[in-house]
CSV table of C-alpha atoms and ligand atoms in Angstrom, one decimal:
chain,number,residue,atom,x,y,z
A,1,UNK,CA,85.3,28.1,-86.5
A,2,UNK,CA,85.9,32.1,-85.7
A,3,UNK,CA,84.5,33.9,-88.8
A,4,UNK,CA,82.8,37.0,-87.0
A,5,UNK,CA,84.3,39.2,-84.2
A,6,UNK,CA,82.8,42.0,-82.0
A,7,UNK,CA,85.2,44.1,-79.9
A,8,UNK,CA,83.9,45.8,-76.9
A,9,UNK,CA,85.6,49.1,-75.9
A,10,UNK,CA,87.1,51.0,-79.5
A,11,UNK,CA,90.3,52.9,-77.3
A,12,UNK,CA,93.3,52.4,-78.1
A,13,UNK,CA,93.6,48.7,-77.9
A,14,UNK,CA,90.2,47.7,-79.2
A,15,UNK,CA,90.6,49.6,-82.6
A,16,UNK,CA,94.4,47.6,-82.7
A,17,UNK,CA,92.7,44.6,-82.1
A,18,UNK,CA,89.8,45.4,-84.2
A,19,UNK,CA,92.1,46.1,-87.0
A,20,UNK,CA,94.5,42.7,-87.3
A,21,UNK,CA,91.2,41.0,-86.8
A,22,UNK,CA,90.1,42.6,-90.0
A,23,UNK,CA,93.3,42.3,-91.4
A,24,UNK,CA,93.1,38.4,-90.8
A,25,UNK,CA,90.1,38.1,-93.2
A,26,UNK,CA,87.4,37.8,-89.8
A,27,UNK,CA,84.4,40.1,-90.5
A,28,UNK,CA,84.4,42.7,-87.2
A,29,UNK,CA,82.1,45.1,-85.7
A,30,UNK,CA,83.8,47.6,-83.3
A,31,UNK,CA,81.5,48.6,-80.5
A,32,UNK,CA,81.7,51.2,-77.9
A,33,UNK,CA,79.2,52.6,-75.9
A,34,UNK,CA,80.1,56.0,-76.9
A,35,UNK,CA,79.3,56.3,-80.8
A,36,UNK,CA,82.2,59.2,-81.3
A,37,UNK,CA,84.6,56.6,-80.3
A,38,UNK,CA,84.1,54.2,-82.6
A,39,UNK,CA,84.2,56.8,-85.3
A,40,UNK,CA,87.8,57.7,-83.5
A,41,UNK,CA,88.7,54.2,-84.1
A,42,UNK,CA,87.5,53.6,-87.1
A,43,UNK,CA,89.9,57.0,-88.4
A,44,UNK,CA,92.4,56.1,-86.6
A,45,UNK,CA,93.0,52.5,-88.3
A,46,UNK,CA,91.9,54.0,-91.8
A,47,UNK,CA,95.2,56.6,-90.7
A,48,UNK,CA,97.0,53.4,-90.2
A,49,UNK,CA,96.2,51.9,-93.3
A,50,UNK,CA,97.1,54.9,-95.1
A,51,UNK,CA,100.2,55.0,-93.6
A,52,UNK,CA,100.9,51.0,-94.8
A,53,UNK,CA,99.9,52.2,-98.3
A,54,UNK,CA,103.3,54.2,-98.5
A,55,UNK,CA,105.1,52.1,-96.8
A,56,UNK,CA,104.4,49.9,-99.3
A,57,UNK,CA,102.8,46.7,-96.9
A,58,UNK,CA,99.3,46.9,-98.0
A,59,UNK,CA,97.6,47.8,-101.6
A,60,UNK,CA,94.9,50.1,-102.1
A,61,UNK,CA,92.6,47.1,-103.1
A,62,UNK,CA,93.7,45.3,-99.6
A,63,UNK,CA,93.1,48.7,-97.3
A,64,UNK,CA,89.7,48.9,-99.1
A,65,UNK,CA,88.6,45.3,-98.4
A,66,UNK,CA,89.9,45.4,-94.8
A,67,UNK,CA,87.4,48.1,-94.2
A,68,UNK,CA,84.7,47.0,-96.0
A,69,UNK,CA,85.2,44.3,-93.6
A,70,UNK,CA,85.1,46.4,-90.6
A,71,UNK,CA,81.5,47.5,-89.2
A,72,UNK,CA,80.8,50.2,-86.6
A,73,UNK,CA,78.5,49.3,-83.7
A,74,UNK,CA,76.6,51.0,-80.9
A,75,UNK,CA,74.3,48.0,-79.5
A,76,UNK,CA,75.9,45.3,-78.0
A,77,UNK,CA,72.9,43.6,-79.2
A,78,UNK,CA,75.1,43.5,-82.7
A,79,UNK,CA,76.6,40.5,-80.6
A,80,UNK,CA,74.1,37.9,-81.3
A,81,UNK,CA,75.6,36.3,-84.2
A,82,UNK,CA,79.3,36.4,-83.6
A,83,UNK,CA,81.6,33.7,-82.6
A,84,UNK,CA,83.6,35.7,-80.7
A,85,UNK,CA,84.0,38.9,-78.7
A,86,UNK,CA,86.8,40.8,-77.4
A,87,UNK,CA,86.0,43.4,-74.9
A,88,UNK,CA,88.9,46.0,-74.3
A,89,UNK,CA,86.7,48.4,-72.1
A,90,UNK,CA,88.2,50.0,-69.3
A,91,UNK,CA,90.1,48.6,-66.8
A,92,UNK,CA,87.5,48.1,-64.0
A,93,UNK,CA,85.7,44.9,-62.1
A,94,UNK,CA,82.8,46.0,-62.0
A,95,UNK,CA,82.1,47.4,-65.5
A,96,UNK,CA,83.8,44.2,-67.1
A,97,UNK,CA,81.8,42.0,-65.5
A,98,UNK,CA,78.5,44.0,-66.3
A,99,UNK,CA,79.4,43.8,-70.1
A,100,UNK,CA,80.1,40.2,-69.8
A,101,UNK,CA,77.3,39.2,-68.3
A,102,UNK,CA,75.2,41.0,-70.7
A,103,UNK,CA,76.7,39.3,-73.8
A,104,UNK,CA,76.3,36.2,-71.8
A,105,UNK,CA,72.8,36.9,-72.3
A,106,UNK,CA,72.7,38.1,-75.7
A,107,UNK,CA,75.7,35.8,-77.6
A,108,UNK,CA,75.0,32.0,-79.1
A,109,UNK,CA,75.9,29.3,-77.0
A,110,UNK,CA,79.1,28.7,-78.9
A,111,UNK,CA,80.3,32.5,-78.9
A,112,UNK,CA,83.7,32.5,-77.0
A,113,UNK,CA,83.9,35.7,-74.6
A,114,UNK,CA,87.5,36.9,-74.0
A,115,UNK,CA,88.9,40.1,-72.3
A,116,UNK,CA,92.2,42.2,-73.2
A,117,UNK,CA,92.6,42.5,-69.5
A,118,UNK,CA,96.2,43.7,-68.4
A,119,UNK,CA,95.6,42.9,-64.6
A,120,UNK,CA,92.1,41.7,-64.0
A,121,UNK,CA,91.5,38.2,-62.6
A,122,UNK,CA,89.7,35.8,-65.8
A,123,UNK,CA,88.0,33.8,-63.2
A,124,UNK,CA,86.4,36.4,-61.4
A,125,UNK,CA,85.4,37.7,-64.9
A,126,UNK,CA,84.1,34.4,-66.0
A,127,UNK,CA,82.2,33.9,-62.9
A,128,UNK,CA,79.6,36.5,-63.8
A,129,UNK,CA,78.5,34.9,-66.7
A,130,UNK,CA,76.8,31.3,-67.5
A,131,UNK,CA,79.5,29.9,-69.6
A,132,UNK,CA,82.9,30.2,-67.6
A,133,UNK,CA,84.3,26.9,-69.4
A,134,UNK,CA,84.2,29.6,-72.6
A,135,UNK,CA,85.4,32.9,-71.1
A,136,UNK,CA,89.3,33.5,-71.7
A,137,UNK,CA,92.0,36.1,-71.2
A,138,UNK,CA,93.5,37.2,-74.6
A,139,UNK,CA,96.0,39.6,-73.7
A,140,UNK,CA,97.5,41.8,-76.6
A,141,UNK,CA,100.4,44.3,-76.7
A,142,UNK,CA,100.1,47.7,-77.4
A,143,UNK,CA,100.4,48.8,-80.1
A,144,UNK,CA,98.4,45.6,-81.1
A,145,UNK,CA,99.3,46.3,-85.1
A,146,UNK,CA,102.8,46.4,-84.7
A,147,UNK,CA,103.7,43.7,-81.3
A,148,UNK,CA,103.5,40.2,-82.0
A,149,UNK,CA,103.1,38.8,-78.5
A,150,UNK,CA,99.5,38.0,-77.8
A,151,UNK,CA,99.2,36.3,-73.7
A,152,UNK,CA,96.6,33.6,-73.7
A,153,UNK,CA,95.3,33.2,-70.2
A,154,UNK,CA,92.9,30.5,-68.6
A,155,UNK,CA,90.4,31.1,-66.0
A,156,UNK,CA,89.9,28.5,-63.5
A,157,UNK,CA,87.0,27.1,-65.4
A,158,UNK,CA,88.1,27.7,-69.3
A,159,UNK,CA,88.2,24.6,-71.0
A,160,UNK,CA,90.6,23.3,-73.6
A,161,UNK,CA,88.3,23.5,-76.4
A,162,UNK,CA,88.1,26.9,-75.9
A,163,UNK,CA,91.9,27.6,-75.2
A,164,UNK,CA,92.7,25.6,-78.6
A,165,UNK,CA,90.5,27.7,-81.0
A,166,UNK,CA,91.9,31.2,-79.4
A,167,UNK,CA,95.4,29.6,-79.8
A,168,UNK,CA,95.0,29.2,-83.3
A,169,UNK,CA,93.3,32.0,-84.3
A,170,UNK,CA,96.0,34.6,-82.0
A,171,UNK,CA,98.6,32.3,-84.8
A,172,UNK,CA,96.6,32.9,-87.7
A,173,UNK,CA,96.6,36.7,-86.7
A,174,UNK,CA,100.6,36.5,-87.2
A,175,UNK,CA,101.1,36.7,-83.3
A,176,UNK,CA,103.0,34.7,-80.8
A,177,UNK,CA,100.9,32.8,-78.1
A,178,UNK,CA,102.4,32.5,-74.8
A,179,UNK,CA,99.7,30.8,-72.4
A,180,UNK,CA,99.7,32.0,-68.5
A,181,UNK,CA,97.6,30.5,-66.0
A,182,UNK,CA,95.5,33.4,-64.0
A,183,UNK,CA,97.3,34.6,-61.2
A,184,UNK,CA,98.3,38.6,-60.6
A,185,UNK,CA,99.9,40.1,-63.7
A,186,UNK,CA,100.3,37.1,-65.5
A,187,UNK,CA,103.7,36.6,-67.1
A,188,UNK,CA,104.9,39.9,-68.9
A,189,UNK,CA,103.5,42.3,-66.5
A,190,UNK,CA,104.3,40.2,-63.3
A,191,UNK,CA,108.0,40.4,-64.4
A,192,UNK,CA,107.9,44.2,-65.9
A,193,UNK,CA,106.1,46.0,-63.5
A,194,UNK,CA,108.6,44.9,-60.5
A,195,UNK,CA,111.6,46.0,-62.7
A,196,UNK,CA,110.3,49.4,-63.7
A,197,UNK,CA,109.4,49.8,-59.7
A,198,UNK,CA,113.0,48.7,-58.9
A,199,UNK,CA,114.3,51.4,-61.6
A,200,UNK,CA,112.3,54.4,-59.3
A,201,UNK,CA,113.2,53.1,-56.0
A,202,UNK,CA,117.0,53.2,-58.1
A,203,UNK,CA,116.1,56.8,-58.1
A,204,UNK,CA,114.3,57.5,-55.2
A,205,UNK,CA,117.4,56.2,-53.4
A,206,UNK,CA,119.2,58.2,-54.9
A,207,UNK,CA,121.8,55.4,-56.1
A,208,UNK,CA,121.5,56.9,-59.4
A,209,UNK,CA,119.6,59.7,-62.0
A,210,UNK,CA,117.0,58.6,-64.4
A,211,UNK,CA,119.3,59.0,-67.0
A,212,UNK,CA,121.5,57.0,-65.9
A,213,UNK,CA,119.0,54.3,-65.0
A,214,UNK,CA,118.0,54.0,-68.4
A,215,UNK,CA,121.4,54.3,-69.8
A,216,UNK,CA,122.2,51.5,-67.9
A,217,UNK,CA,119.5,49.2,-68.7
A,218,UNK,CA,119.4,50.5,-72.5
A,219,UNK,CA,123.5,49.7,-72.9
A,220,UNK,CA,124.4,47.3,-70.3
A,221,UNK,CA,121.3,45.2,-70.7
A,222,UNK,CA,120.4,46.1,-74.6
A,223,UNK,CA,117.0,46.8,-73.7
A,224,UNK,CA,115.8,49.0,-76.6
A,225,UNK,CA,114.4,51.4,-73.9
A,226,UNK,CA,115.0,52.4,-70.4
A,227,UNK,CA,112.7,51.2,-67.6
A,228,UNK,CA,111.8,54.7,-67.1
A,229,UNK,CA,111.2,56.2,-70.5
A,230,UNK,CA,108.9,52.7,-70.7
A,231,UNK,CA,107.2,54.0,-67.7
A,232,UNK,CA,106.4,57.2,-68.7
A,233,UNK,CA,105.2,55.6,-72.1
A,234,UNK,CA,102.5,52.7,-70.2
A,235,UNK,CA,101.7,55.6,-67.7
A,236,UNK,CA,102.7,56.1,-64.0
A,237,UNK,CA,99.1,55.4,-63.3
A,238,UNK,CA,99.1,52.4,-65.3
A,239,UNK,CA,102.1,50.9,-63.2
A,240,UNK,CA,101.0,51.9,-59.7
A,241,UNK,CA,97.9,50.2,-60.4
A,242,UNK,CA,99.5,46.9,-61.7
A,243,UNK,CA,101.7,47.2,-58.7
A,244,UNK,CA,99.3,47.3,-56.6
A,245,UNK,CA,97.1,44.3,-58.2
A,246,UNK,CA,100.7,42.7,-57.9
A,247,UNK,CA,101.1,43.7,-54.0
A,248,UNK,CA,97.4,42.8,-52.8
A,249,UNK,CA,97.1,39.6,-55.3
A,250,UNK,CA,100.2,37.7,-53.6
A,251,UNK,CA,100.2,39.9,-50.5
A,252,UNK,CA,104.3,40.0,-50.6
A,253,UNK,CA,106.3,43.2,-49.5
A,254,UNK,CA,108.4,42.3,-52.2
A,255,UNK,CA,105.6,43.9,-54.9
A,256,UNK,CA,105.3,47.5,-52.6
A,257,UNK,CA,105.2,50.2,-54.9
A,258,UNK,CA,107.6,52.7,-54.5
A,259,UNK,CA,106.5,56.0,-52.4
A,260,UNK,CA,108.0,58.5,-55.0
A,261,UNK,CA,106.1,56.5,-58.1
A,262,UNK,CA,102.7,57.2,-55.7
A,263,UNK,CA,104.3,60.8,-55.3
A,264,UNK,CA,104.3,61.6,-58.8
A,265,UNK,CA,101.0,59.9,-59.6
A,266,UNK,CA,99.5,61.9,-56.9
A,267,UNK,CA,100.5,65.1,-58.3
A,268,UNK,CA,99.2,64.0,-61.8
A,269,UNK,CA,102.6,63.0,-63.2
A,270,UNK,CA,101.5,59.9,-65.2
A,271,UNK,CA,104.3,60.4,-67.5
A,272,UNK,CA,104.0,61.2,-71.4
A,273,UNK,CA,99.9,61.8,-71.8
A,274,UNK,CA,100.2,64.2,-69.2
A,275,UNK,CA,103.0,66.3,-70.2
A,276,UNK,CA,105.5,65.2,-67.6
A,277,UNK,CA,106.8,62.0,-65.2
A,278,UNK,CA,110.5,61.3,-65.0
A,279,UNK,CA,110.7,63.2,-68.2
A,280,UNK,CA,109.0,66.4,-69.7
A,281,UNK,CA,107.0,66.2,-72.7
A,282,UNK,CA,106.0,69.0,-75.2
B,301,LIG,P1,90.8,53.3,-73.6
B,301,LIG,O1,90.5,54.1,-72.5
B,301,LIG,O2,91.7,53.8,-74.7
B,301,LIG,O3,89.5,52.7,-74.2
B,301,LIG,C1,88.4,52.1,-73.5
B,301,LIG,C2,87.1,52.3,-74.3
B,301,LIG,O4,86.1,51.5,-73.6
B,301,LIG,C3,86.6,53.7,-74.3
B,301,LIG,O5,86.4,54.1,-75.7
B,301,LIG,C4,85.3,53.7,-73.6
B,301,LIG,O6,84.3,54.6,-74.1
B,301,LIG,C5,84.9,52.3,-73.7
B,301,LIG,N1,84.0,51.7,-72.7
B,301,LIG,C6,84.0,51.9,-71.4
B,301,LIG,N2,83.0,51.3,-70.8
B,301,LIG,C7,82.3,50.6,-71.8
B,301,LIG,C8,81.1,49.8,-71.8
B,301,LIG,N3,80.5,49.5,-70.7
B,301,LIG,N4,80.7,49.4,-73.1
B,301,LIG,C9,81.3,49.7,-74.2
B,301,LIG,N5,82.5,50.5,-74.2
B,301,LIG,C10,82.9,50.9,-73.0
B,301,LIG,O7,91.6,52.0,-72.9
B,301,LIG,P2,92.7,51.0,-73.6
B,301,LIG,O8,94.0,51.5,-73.3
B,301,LIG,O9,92.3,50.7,-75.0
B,301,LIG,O10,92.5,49.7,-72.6
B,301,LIG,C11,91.4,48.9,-72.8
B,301,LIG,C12,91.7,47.5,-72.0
B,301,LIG,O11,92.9,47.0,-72.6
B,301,LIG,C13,91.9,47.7,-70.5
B,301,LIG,O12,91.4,46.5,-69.9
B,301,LIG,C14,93.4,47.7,-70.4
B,301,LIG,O13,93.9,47.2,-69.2
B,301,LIG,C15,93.8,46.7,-71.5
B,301,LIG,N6,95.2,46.9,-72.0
B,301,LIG,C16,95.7,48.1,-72.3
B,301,LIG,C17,97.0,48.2,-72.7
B,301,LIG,C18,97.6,49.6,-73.0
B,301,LIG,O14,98.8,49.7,-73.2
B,301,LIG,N7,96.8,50.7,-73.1
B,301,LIG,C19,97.8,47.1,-73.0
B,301,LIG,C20,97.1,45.8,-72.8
B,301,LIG,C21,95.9,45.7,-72.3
């Protein structure tokens, strides 16, 4: 049974996930190896719950015991008597694998170790530590508080025990499980990322403007945003890298990202964070 939680990594996504973990009732440390981001995440879900107060979805009593049940941590040592940990550090190999390995060392037997990986192979990740049959990918949407989708992903070794208590808990934190196995960009990016590339070869063809990419996929296909705006949201960074996890994982010309998508990531157009991509930002 899942009672205690620590999240590794308190960006974006690990305060999210930090949060609905709370939310759920699980007691939660959030750690992070730099101390003024876990105060950052800590603000930034009390801002949340704030904001849920007027909106009328949570009380006052319920915000207050949703923090008390929230703990800042700057020792991954605070691991040793949780069931479970969630690391949401940044997206490299080599620094995932370091932090799993070390809570390989420090976490019970039982603990189950999962990542929030986007585009990182599980079994590689699992491999580092002692207990592969128990390492998972649990693969959350941003914004985590607000999407429901939650991808459950198996490593080569992960065993079924350990797939069937993250199932139930993603359910009991009111998401949707979808389960992948682990192979380059699982489901949502492995269909996303090649779509959004599609959109900027659209353009870089010159078959058509942004705008009128996005106008066609936002009224001809009723997505609720177009493939470009969507780009500009994730990061042009963010998609060059996934395609080129996408391109070198099944070594297929069909995943090539397109030149003018490495153009504008080159120049330090990475969309809305830096100001401008296939749009300008104030
Ligand atoms: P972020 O950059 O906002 O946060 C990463 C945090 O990890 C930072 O606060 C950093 O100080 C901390 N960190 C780095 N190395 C650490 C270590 N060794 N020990 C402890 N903390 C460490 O990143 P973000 O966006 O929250 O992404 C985190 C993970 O979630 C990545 O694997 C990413 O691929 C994945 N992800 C991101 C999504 C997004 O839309 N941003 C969506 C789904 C998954």
């Amino acid at each position: 049974m899942i009672k205690k939680v620590l999240v590794v990594g308190a960006g974006q996504m690990g305060a999210g996930i930090a949060q609905v973990c709370a939310q759920t009732g699980l007691s939660v440390l959030l750690h992070d190896q730099r101390e003024e981001a876990v105060q950052k995440g800590l603000q930034s879900i009390e801002k949340l719950l704030s904001r849920a107060i007027e909106k009328g979805r949570v009380s006052k009593e319920e915000k207050i015991s949703i923090q008390d049940r929230l703990a800042p941590s700057i020792s991954l040592q605070d691991a040793e008597n949780c069931d479970l940990v969630i690391e949401a550090v940044v997206e490299k190999m080599e620094v995932k694998k370091a932090v799993f390995r070390e809570l390989d060392a420090i976490t019970p037997k039982h603990t189950i170790l999962a990542t929030n990986t986007s585009s990182l192979a599980i079994t590689e990740i699992a491999a580092a530590t002692n207990r592969p049959n128990q390492v998972i990918g649990m693969h959350f949407m941003n914004p985590v508080p607000v999407m429901k989708l939650v991808e459950i992903i198996r490593g080569l070794q992960t065993n079924d025990e350990t797939y069937n208590q993250i199932e139930e808990l993603t359910k009991k934190l009111g998401k949707v499980p979808v389960s992948a196995e682990d192979y380059p960009g699982f489901v949502s990016n492995r269909i996303l990322m090649p779509m959004i590339n599609e959109a900027i070869f659209t353009v870089y063809e010159g078959v058509a403007t942004v705008e009128d990419v996005d106008t066609s996929m936002k009224l001809g296909m009723n997505h609720p945003m177009g493939p470009l705006t969507l780009a500009d949201f994730i990061g042009l960074d963010t998609c060059l890298y996934i395609m080129e996890v996408l391109h070198e994982g099944f070594a297929d010309s069909k995943y090539r990202p397109c030149p003018l998508l490495k153009q504008y990531v080159q120049a330090g157009w990475l969309g809305k964070k830096s100001g401008r991509g296939f749009y300008q930002y104030e």
